[in-house]
Amino acid sequence: MSSHADLHRDTLAVALGRPPRTPGAPLNVSPALASTYVGAHDTSGPALGYGRDGNATWTALEEVLGRLEGGRCVTFASGMAAASAVLDLLAPGDTVVLPTSCYLGVSALVRSRAEKFGWVLREVDVADTDAVLAAAEGADLVWLESPTNPLMEVADLPRIGAELRGRVRTVVDNTFASALLQRPLEQGFDVVLESGTKFVGGHSDLLLGALTVRADGDGAAELYEALAAVRHDSGAVPGPMEAWLALRGIRTMPLRVRAAVANAEALAARLTAHPAVRRVRYPGLPDDPGHARAAATMDGFGSLLSVELADGPTAERFVDGCDLWVHATSLGGVESTLERRRRWSGELAVVPEGLVRLSVGVEHVEDLWADLERSLDAL
Ligand SMILES: Cc1ncc(COP(=O)(O)O)c(C=O)c1O
């Protein structure tokens, strides 16, 4: 098949990751359910030997997601397995730059490893570009997330990527934006992480993670091999069924993301006007601190937003008062979900007690609004 160099993302999501066109053969890749493969005496060739070595379903998914992110992709068992693989490349005593606020799982993982391996941690506000660049000086890894979970802060990725390229290893957790709205590899970053559990899968029925690195230059090939080796050796491989579901999900990701972003934009504006809401955090709002940056650097403002209510109990009543919206963690599914983030004991103290994160789905916006408004009015 040609490289489809001139095709749009919507088309790439559908056209790539397909088997060769053989008359009578299935149009789709099937889940390759294999823990082992038929052996060869000469093991130096490309033939797969064992389930951890590779899988045709992972390969198909990696072809699609890698192209959307603009590089070469390695899939993992979950977003956290992917994060862990990046950290595995560090040495004892290394210096790591970490956002003051980011996804709590990553924050906890980095902190626990820092303690164990004597890493020096430098915490930065990702929205403060000068602070990020200063902290990156002499560091071994710069970890960024943008927009951040759940405070929705936006980093100046083009400037940071351009300044740090070739100077220090950089990673961007692109889970909130997805490859459709933001492409950090093009901005100069070395590694992009996506929790495929979210927008890629899109139906809240699988766990999967992905790391994508540039296709060439700047030691990209070595980095790709190193990350693939960690996956193989640690066994943090995706299940074939999960990879297959994610491949099925990614076909409609552009449609889903577009619909969800449109819903989020409309809901953010209406939520801002409701008297029970103290603050809406959404980069799509003109007065959001991240608005100008997101407008300049992203292809859309995303479908996550956070609202701040008076306090924790009020936020809980708001969540309980919703009927259509499901009280659940995670994000990026077709169904709209919401949760008070501080219900988790590990959530960072900088997150307000009354903050509720909303993951906007693809239902009709009027039904979504009616449910939110009813619950807010009752507070
Ligand atoms: C921003 C972000 N990064 C990483 C992860 C971890 O992904 P997973 O749950 O697939 O391990 C999450 C999960 O919520 C997330 O929100």
XYZ file of C-alpha atoms and ligand atoms in Angstrom:
395
model
C 0.000 0.000 0.000
C 1.230 3.551 -0.711
C 2.337 5.735 2.217
C -0.816 7.901 1.870
C 1.450 10.920 2.349
C -1.158 13.433 1.217
C -4.198 12.119 3.076
C -6.072 13.859 5.886
C -6.041 12.525 9.442
C -9.671 11.388 9.260
C -8.728 9.250 6.258
C -5.490 7.929 7.764
C -7.409 6.761 10.844
C -9.567 4.621 8.572
C -7.144 3.586 5.830
C -3.979 2.528 7.691
C -3.365 -0.634 9.700
C -5.032 -2.923 7.176
C -3.939 -6.348 5.891
C -2.793 -6.683 2.253
C -5.756 -6.588 -0.151
C -6.171 -10.220 -1.094
C -9.425 -11.232 -2.752
C -11.525 -13.200 -0.300
C -9.436 -12.193 2.737
C -10.890 -10.150 5.645
C -10.803 -6.377 5.238
C -9.749 -5.923 8.865
C -6.858 -7.167 10.970
C -8.129 -9.779 13.423
C -7.014 -10.098 17.039
C -3.871 -12.257 16.796
C -4.451 -14.487 19.826
C -0.990 -15.974 20.241
C 1.317 -16.535 23.183
C 3.729 -18.396 20.906
C 4.460 -18.737 17.188
C 5.605 -21.654 15.024
C 9.376 -21.894 15.494
C 12.329 -21.473 13.138
C 15.807 -22.936 13.800
C 17.410 -19.698 12.628
C 16.123 -17.041 15.049
C 18.015 -14.121 13.468
C 15.177 -13.415 10.962
C 12.032 -11.332 11.424
C 9.778 -14.269 12.387
C 8.065 -13.795 15.753
C 8.944 -16.335 18.422
C 6.958 -15.506 21.541
C 3.939 -13.356 22.474
C 6.075 -10.657 24.072
C 8.153 -10.246 20.870
C 5.353 -8.786 18.787
C 1.812 -9.182 17.562
C 0.175 -8.330 14.230
C -2.696 -6.525 15.960
C -0.307 -4.260 17.897
C 1.561 -3.560 14.671
C -1.620 -2.470 12.875
C -2.602 -0.142 15.732
C 0.948 1.258 15.954
C 0.898 2.017 12.229
C -2.247 4.133 12.617
C -1.435 5.885 15.899
C 2.217 6.424 14.925
C 1.134 8.190 11.728
C -1.398 10.353 13.575
C 1.249 11.397 16.131
C 3.871 11.795 13.388
C 6.398 9.120 14.366
C 6.984 5.491 15.328
C 4.744 4.049 18.007
C 5.217 1.363 20.662
C 2.015 0.259 22.402
C 1.868 -0.885 26.031
C -0.546 -2.553 28.441
C -1.715 0.837 29.767
C -0.781 4.484 29.848
C 0.997 3.885 33.156
C 3.016 1.002 31.666
C 4.100 3.418 28.942
C 5.042 6.055 31.541
C 6.983 3.484 33.487
C 8.934 2.489 30.356
C 10.133 6.071 29.868
C 11.255 6.241 33.499
C 13.057 2.904 33.136
C 15.565 4.642 30.857
C 16.758 6.879 33.714
C 19.728 6.125 35.980
C 20.086 6.526 39.760
C 20.787 10.123 40.748
C 19.284 11.615 37.555
C 17.428 14.924 37.558
C 13.780 14.953 36.462
C 11.540 17.950 35.747
C 7.928 17.195 36.676
C 4.795 19.380 36.525
C 3.601 20.665 39.905
C 0.196 19.417 38.863
C -0.384 16.594 36.400
C -2.150 13.228 36.296
C -1.897 11.858 39.829
C -0.784 8.377 38.730
C 2.244 9.744 36.895
C 3.045 12.161 39.679
C 2.951 9.365 42.284
C 5.028 7.019 40.122
C 7.749 9.593 39.502
C 7.844 10.556 43.179
C 8.131 6.979 44.420
C 10.887 6.157 41.945
C 12.671 9.403 42.778
C 12.771 8.358 46.405
C 13.985 4.872 45.571
C 16.617 5.843 43.008
C 17.768 9.160 44.437
C 16.509 11.259 41.532
C 16.509 15.005 41.970
C 12.988 16.315 41.297
C 12.383 19.815 39.978
C 8.707 20.728 40.019
C 7.430 23.383 37.643
C 4.229 25.103 36.666
C 3.918 23.966 33.021
C 2.257 27.259 32.069
C 5.369 29.179 33.209
C 7.641 28.733 30.202
C 10.665 30.479 31.720
C 10.425 28.272 34.819
C 10.246 25.138 32.648
C 13.284 26.189 30.608
C 15.261 27.119 33.720
C 14.440 23.800 35.397
C 15.441 21.899 32.261
C 18.995 23.208 32.511
C 21.220 20.200 33.300
C 18.231 17.862 33.747
C 18.074 14.326 32.337
C 14.333 14.219 31.643
C 11.662 16.902 31.236
C 8.145 15.520 31.706
C 5.295 17.749 30.557
C 1.555 17.324 30.356
C -0.688 19.779 28.482
C -3.489 20.489 29.032
C -2.971 19.192 32.573
C -5.264 16.799 34.405
C -7.445 18.159 36.016
C -6.464 21.857 36.239
C -6.417 22.328 32.437
C -3.225 24.418 32.396
C -1.685 24.875 28.957
C 2.058 24.822 28.244
C 3.724 26.705 25.410
C 4.793 23.479 23.735
C 6.139 25.012 20.485
C 8.525 27.289 22.367
C 9.603 24.723 24.956
C 10.059 22.037 22.301
C 12.127 24.322 20.077
C 14.351 25.453 22.958
C 14.985 22.019 24.438
C 15.332 19.903 21.311
C 18.650 18.048 21.381
C 19.520 19.391 24.859
C 17.580 17.114 27.190
C 15.172 14.183 26.741
C 11.603 15.483 26.703
C 8.249 13.758 27.054
C 4.743 15.160 26.606
C 1.706 13.370 27.989
C -0.713 14.098 25.144
C -3.648 12.177 26.625
C -5.996 15.141 27.103
C -5.535 16.538 23.591
C -4.851 13.287 21.700
C -2.918 13.077 18.443
C -5.805 14.782 16.692
C -5.554 18.109 18.482
C -1.845 18.374 19.287
C 1.369 16.875 17.887
C 4.298 17.451 20.220
C 6.782 15.510 18.045
C 6.403 18.202 15.367
C 7.139 20.794 18.058
C 10.507 19.233 18.925
C 9.695 16.812 21.760
C 11.294 13.365 21.846
C 8.499 11.162 23.186
C 4.713 11.491 23.187
C 2.661 9.463 25.629
C -0.999 8.724 25.108
C -3.201 6.699 27.363
C -5.018 4.779 24.616
C -7.535 3.895 27.296
C -9.114 7.289 26.620
C -9.781 8.770 23.150
C -8.129 6.023 21.091
C -10.274 3.238 22.545
C -13.094 5.711 23.030
C -15.639 3.318 24.549
C -14.417 2.860 28.143
C -13.797 -0.841 27.631
C -10.027 -1.302 27.496
C -6.669 -0.263 28.961
C -3.824 0.576 26.592
C -0.863 2.948 26.396
C 1.368 4.244 23.644
C 4.701 5.988 23.241
C 5.580 7.580 19.921
C 9.028 8.881 18.977
C 10.210 10.724 15.874
C 10.698 8.543 12.819
C 14.347 9.591 12.357
C 17.180 11.887 13.500
C 18.479 12.834 16.968
C 18.911 9.248 18.205
C 15.222 8.515 17.522
C 15.925 4.986 16.255
C 17.897 4.140 19.416
C 15.136 5.588 21.595
C 12.511 3.532 19.762
C 14.569 0.355 20.210
C 15.168 1.109 23.896
C 11.449 1.592 24.596
C 10.497 -1.512 22.623
C 13.098 -3.462 24.612
C 11.608 -2.263 27.921
C 8.176 -3.421 26.776
C 9.541 -6.785 25.787
C 11.661 -7.325 28.876
C 9.163 -5.995 31.407
C 6.258 -7.791 29.728
C 4.092 -4.653 29.777
C 2.547 -5.705 26.466
C -0.993 -4.901 25.334
C -3.415 -7.805 25.119
C -4.337 -8.660 21.512
C -8.039 -8.098 22.238
C -7.315 -4.686 23.744
C -5.169 -3.756 20.744
C -7.935 -4.910 18.419
C -10.597 -2.911 20.275
C -8.327 0.128 20.207
C -7.771 -0.321 16.467
C -11.524 -0.517 15.980
C -11.910 2.563 18.183
C -9.302 4.680 16.393
C -11.238 4.393 13.118
C -13.893 6.741 14.522
C -11.638 8.826 16.791
C -11.749 11.921 14.521
C -15.563 11.836 14.435
C -15.888 11.250 18.163
C -13.342 13.879 19.145
C -14.912 16.486 16.872
C -18.396 15.880 18.279
C -17.172 15.868 21.884
C -15.149 19.076 21.449
C -18.182 20.869 19.976
C -20.269 19.727 22.943
C -17.579 20.794 25.421
C -17.321 24.273 23.902
C -21.074 24.805 24.180
C -21.282 23.425 27.724
C -18.293 25.427 28.986
C -19.957 28.670 27.897
C -23.263 27.764 29.556
C -21.596 26.554 32.758
C -19.737 29.851 33.073
C -23.071 31.670 33.241
C -24.551 29.462 35.985
C -24.560 31.142 39.428
C -23.583 27.943 41.286
C -20.346 27.648 39.279
C -17.431 29.660 40.650
C -15.024 28.960 37.837
C -14.875 26.936 34.638
C -11.454 25.738 33.582
C -11.491 25.200 29.818
C -8.939 26.597 27.349
C -11.705 27.186 24.822
C -13.160 30.012 26.942
C -11.851 33.429 25.841
C -10.895 34.462 29.396
C -9.190 31.177 30.320
C -5.492 31.715 31.108
C -4.533 29.071 28.514
C -6.860 30.321 25.764
C -4.460 32.296 23.559
C -1.834 29.567 23.732
C -4.262 26.756 23.010
C -5.829 28.721 20.148
C -2.395 29.251 18.625
C -0.991 25.766 19.104
C -3.824 23.226 19.212
C -6.288 22.078 16.558
C -9.157 22.276 19.051
C -9.702 22.875 22.751
C -10.506 19.320 23.768
C -13.468 17.732 25.479
C -12.283 17.890 29.103
C -13.230 20.715 31.400
C -13.288 21.303 35.125
C -15.792 23.315 37.144
C -15.230 24.668 40.630
C -18.170 24.675 43.029
C -18.350 26.094 46.548
C -16.804 23.107 48.374
C -16.472 19.317 48.441
C -19.991 18.482 49.710
C -21.567 20.817 47.121
C -19.533 19.128 44.397
C -20.700 15.712 45.607
C -24.336 16.821 45.524
C -23.837 18.118 41.989
C -22.383 14.776 40.860
C -25.160 12.816 42.600
C -27.839 15.043 41.104
C -26.881 14.132 37.538
C -28.800 11.431 35.831
C -27.489 11.150 32.272
C -23.902 12.012 33.204
C -22.237 8.992 34.802
C -20.265 9.362 38.006
C -17.023 7.656 36.958
C -13.321 8.299 36.625
C -11.369 8.121 33.362
C -12.234 10.128 30.261
C -12.414 10.172 26.490
C -15.313 7.723 26.093
C -18.440 8.303 24.014
C -20.388 8.629 27.267
C -20.192 11.795 29.352
C -18.713 11.235 32.814
C -17.850 13.438 35.772
C -16.168 13.150 39.142
C -14.941 15.207 42.064
C -11.213 14.698 41.778
C -10.375 15.175 45.452
C -12.422 12.045 46.267
C -9.127 10.271 45.488
C -6.751 10.439 48.442
C -3.788 10.618 46.037
C -5.090 13.700 44.206
C -2.767 16.669 44.581
C -3.583 19.301 47.199
C -3.426 22.067 44.561
C -6.673 20.683 43.137
C -9.601 22.478 44.858
C -11.936 20.339 46.995
C -14.937 21.558 45.031
C -13.468 20.804 41.569
C -15.457 18.441 39.356
C -13.832 17.215 36.137
C -16.158 16.619 33.214
C -15.329 14.339 30.293
C -17.773 15.398 27.619
C -19.069 12.660 25.351
C -20.977 12.594 22.086
C -24.584 12.619 23.314
C -26.878 15.459 22.201
C -25.670 18.677 23.765
C -29.158 19.769 24.849
C -29.658 16.549 26.818
C -26.239 16.968 28.433
C -26.963 20.572 29.367
C -30.444 19.846 30.698
C -29.001 17.237 33.070
C -26.211 19.527 34.322
C -28.517 22.503 34.699
C -31.092 20.515 36.663
C -28.436 19.315 39.090
C -26.835 22.762 39.455
C -30.206 24.463 39.988
C -30.956 22.059 42.840
C -27.781 22.900 44.796
C -3.187 12.397 31.577
C -3.101 10.931 31.849
N -1.950 10.282 31.605
C -1.824 8.956 31.847
C -2.874 8.218 32.352
C -2.686 6.758 32.651
O -3.279 5.975 31.669
P -3.851 4.501 31.968
O -5.023 4.660 32.849
O -4.162 3.987 30.594
O -2.758 3.723 32.628
C -4.084 8.854 32.630
C -5.223 8.095 33.199
O -6.219 8.662 33.599
C -4.200 10.242 32.362
O -5.338 10.921 32.615
